[in-house]
Short mmCIF file of N, CA, C and O in Angstrom, two decimals:
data_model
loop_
_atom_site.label_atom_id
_atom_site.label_comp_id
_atom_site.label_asym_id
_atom_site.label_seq_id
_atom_site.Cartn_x
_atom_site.Cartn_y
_atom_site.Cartn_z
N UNK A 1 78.90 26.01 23.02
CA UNK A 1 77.94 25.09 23.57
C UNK A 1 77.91 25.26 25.09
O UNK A 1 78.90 25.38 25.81
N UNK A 2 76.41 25.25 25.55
CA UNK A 2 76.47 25.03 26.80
C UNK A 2 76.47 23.63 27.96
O UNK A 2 75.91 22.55 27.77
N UNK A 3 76.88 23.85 28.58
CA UNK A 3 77.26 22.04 29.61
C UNK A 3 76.61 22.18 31.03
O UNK A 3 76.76 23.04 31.90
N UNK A 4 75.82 21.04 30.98
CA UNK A 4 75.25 21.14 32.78
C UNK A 4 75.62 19.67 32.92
O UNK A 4 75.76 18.83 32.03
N UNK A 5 75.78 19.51 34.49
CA UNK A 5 76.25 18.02 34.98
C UNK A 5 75.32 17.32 34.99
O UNK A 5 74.20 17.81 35.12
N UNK A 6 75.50 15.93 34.86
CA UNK A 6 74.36 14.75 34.55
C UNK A 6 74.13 14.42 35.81
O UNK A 6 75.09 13.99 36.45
N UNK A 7 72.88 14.52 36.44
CA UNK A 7 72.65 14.06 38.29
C UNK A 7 73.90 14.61 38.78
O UNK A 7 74.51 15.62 38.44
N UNK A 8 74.25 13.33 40.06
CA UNK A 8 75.32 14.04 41.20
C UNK A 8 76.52 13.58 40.25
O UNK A 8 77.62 13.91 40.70
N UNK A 9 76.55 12.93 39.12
CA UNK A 9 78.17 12.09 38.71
C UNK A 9 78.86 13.00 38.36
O UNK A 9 80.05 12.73 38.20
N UNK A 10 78.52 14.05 38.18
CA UNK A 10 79.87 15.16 37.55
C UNK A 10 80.54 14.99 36.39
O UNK A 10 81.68 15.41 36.17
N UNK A 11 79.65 14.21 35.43
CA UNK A 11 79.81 13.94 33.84
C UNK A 11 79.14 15.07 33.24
O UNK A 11 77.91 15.07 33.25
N UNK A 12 79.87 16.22 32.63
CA UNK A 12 79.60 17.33 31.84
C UNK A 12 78.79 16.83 30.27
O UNK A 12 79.39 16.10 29.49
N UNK A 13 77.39 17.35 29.98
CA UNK A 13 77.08 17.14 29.00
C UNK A 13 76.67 17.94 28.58
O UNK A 13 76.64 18.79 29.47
N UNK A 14 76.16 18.44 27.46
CA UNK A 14 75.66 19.66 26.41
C UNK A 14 74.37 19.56 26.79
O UNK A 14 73.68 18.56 26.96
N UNK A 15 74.03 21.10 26.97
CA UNK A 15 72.30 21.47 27.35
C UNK A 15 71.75 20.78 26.13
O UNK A 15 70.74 20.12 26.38
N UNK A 16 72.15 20.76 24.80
CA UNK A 16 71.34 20.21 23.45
C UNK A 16 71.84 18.66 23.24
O UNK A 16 73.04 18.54 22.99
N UNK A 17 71.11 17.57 23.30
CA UNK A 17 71.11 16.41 22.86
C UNK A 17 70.74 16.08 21.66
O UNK A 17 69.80 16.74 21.22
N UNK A 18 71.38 14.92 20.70
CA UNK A 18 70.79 14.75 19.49
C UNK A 18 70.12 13.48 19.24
O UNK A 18 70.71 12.40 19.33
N UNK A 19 68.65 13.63 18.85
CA UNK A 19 68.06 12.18 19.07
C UNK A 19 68.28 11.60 17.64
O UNK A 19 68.15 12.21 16.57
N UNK A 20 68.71 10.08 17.87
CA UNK A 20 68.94 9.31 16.68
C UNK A 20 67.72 8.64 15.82
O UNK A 20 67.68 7.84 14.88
N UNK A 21 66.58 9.46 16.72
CA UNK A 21 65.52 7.64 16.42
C UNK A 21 65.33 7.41 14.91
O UNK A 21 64.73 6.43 14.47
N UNK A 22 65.74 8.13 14.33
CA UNK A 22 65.61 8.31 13.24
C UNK A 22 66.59 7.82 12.28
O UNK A 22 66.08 7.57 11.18
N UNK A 23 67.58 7.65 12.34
CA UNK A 23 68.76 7.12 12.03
C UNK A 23 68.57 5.63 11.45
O UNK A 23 68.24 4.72 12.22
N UNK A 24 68.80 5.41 10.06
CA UNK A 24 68.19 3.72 9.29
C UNK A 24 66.73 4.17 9.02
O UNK A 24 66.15 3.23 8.48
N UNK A 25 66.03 5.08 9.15
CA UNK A 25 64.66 4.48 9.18
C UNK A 25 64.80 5.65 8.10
O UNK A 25 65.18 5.19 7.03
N UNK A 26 64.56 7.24 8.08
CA UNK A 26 64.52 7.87 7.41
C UNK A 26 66.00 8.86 6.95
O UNK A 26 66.20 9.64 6.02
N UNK A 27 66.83 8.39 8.06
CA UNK A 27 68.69 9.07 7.68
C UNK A 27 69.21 8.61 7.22
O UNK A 27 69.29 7.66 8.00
N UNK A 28 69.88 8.32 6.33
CA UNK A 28 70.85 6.72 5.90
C UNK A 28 72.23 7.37 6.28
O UNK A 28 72.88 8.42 6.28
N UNK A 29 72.23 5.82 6.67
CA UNK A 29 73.84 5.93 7.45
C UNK A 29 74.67 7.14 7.56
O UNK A 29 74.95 7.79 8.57
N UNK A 30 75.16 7.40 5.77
CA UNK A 30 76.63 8.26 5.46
C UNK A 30 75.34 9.51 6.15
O UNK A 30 75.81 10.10 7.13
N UNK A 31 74.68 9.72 5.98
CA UNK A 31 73.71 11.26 6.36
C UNK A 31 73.93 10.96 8.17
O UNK A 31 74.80 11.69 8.64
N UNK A 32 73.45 10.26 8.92
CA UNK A 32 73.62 9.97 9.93
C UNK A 32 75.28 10.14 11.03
O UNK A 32 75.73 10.53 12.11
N UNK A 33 75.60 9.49 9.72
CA UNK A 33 77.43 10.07 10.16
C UNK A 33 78.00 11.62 9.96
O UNK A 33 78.68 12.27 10.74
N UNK A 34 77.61 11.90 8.94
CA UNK A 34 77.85 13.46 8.75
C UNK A 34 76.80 14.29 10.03
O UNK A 34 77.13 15.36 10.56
N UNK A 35 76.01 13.81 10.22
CA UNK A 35 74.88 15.15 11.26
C UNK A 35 75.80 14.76 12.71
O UNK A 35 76.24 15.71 13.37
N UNK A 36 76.06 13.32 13.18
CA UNK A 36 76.82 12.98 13.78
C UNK A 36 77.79 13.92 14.57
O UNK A 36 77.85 14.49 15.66
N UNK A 37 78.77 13.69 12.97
CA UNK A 37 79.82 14.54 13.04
C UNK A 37 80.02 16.28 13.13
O UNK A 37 80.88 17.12 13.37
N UNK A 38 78.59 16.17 12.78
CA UNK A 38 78.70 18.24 13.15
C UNK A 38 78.10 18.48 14.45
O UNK A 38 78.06 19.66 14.79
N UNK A 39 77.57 17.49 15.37
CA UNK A 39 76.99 17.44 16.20
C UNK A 39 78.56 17.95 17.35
O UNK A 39 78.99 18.94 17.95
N UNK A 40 78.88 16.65 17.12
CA UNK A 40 80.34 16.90 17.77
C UNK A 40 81.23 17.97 17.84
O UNK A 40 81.82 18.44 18.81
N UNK A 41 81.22 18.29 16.63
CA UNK A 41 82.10 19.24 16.14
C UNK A 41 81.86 20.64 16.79
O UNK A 41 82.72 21.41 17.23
N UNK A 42 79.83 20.90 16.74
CA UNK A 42 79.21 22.00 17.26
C UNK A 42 79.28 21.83 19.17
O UNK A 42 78.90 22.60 20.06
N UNK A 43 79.86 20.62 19.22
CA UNK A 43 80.06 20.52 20.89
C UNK A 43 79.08 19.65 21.64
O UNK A 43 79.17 19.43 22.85
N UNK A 44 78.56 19.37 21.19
CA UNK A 44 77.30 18.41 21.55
C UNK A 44 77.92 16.72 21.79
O UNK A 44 78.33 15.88 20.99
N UNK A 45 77.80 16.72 22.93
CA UNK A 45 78.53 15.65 23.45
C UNK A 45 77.16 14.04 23.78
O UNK A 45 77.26 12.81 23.88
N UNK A 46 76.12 14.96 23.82
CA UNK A 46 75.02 13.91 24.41
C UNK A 46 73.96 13.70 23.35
O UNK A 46 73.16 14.47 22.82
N UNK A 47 74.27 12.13 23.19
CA UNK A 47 73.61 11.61 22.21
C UNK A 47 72.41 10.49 22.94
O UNK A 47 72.41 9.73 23.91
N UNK A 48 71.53 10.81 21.99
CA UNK A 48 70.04 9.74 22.71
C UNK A 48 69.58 8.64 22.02
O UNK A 48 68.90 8.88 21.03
N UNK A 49 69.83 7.25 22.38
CA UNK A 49 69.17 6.16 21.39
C UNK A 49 68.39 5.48 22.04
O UNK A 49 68.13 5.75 23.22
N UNK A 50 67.80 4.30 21.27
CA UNK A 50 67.44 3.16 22.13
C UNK A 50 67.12 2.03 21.32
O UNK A 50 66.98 2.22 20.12
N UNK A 51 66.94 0.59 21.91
CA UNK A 51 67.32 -0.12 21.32
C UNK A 51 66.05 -0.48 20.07
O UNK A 51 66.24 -1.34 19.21
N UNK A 52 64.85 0.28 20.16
CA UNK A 52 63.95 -0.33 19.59
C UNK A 52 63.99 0.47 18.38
O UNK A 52 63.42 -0.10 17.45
N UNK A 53 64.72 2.14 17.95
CA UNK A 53 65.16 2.79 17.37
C UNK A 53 65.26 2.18 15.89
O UNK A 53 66.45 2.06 15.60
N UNK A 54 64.43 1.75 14.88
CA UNK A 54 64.76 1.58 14.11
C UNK A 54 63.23 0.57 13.34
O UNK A 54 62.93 0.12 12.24
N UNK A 55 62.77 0.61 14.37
CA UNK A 55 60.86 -0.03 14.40
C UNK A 55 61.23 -1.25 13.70
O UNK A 55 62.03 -1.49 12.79
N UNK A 56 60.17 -2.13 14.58
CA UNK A 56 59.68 -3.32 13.79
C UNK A 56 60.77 -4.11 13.34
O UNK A 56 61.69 -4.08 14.15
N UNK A 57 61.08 -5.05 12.01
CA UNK A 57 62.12 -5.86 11.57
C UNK A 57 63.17 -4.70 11.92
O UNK A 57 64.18 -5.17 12.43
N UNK A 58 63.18 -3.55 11.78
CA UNK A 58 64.79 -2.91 11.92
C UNK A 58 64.93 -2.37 12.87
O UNK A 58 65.46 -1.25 12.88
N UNK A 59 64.47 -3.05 14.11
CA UNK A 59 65.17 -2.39 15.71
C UNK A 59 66.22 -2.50 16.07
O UNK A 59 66.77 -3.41 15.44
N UNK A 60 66.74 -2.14 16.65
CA UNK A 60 67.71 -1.83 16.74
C UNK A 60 69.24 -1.16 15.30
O UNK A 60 70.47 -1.06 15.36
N UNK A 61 68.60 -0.99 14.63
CA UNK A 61 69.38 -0.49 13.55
C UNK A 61 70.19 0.81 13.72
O UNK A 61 71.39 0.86 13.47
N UNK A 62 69.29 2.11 14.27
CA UNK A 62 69.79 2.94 14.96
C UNK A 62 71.02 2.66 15.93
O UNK A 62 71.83 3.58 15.82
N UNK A 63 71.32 1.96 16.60
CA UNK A 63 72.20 1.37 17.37
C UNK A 63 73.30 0.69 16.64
O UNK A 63 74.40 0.70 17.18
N UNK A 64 73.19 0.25 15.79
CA UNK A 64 73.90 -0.36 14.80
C UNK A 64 74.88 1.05 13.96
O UNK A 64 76.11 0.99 13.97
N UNK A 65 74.20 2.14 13.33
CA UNK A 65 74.96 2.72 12.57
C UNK A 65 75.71 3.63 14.02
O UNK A 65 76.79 4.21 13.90
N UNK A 66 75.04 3.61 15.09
CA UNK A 66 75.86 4.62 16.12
C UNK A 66 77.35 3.90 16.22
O UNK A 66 78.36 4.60 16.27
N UNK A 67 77.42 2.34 16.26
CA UNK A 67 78.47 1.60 16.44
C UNK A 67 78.78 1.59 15.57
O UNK A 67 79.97 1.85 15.73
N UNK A 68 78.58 1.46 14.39
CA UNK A 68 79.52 1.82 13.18
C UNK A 68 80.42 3.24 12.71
O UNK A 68 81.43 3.19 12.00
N UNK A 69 79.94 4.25 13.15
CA UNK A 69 80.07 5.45 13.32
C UNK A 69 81.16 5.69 14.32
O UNK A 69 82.18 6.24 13.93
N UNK A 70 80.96 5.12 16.24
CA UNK A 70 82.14 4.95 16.99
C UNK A 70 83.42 4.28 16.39
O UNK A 70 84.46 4.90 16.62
N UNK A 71 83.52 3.26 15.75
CA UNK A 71 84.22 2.21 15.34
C UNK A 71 85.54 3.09 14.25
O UNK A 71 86.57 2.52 13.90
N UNK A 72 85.26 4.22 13.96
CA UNK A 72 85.61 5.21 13.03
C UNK A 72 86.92 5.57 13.58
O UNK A 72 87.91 5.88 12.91
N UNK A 73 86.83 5.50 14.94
CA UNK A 73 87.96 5.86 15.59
C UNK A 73 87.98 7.47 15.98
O UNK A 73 86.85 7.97 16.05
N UNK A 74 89.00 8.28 16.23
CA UNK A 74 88.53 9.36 16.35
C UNK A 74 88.32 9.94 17.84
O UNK A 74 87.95 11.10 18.01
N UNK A 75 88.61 9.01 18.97
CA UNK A 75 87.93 9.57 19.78
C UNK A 75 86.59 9.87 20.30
O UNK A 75 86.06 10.58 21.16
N UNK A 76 86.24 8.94 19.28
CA UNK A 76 83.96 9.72 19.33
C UNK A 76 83.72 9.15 20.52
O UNK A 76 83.16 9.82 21.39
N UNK A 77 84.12 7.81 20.80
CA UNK A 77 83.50 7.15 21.80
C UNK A 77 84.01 7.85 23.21
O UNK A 77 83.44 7.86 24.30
N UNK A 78 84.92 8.28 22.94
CA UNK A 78 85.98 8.42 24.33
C UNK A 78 84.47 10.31 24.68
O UNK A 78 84.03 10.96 25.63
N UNK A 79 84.37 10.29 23.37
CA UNK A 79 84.00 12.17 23.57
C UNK A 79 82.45 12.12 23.67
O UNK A 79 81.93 13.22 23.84
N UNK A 80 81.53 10.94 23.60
CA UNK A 80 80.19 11.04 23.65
C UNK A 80 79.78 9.75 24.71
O UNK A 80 80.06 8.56 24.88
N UNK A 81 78.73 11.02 25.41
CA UNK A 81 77.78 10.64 26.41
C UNK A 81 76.81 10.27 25.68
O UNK A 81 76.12 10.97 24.94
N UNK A 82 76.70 8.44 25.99
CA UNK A 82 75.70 8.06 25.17
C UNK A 82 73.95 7.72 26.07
O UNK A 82 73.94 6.81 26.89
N UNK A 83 72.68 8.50 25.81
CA UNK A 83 71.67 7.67 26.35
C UNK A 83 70.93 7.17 25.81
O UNK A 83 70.36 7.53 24.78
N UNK A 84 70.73 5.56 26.87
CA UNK A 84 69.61 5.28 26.12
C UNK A 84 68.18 4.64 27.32
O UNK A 84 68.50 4.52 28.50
N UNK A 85 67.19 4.40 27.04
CA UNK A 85 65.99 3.92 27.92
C UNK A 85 66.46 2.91 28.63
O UNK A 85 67.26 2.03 28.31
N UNK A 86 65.65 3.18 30.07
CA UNK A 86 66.11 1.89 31.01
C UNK A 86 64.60 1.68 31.51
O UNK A 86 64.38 0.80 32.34
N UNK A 87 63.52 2.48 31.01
CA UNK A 87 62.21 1.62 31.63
C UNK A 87 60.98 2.08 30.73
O UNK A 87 60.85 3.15 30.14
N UNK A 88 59.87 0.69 30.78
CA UNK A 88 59.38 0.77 29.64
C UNK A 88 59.55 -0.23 28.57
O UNK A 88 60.67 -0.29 28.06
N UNK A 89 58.62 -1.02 28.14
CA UNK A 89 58.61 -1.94 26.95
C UNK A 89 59.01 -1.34 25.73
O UNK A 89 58.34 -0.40 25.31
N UNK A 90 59.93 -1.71 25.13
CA UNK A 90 60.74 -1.59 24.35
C UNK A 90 60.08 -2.67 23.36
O UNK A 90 59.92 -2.06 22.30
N UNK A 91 59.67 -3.89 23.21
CA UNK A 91 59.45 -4.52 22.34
C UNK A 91 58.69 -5.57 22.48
O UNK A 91 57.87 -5.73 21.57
N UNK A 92 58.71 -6.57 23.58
CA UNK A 92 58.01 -7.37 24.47
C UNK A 92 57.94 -7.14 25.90
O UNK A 92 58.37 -6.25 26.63
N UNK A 93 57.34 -8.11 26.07
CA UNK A 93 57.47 -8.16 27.87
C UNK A 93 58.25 -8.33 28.48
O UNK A 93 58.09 -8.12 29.68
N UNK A 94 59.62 -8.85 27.96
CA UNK A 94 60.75 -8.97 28.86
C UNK A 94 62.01 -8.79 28.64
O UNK A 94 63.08 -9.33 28.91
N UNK A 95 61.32 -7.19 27.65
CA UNK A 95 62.12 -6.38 27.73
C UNK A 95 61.96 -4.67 28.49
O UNK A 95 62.51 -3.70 27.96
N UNK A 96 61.40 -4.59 29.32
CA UNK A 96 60.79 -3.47 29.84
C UNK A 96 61.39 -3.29 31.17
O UNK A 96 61.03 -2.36 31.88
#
């Protein structure tokens, strides 16, 4: 795997990110944990969510199996750069 630094912080992350948005909506969980886990495994340290990830009644759900998934123990959390949106309506107005 290849690694470039995130801005000036000097947090090493993988040129390839894996987007979750998908994760609850069309991945189910145990599938979500396994792609997860080869993600890691293949070196891929930078993972992409956000909170609306999961549409409509199931937003935030995506976010939900990522924390269920950390919770595993393992080190995941300690080993993944997690992003997620900081601008932009997400769901209402005051959340943007």
């Amino acid at each position: 795997m290849k690694y470039t630094k995130l801005g000036k912080s000097g947090l090493n992350v993988s040129k390839l990110c894996l987007g979750t948005m998908n994760f609850g909506v069309d991945t189910e969980e145990k599938d979500a944990f396994r792609i997860m886990d080869a993600a890691l495994d293949a070196g891929i340290n930078f993972f992409d969510t956000a909170n609306i990830y999961g549409w409509g009644e199931n937003a935030g759900r995506t976010e939900e199996i990522i924390g269920r998934w950390f919770a595993q123990g393992g080190g995941r959390r300690e080993k993944v750069v997690l992003a997620t949106k900081f601008y932009g309506d997400m769901s209402d107005k005051n959340d943007g």
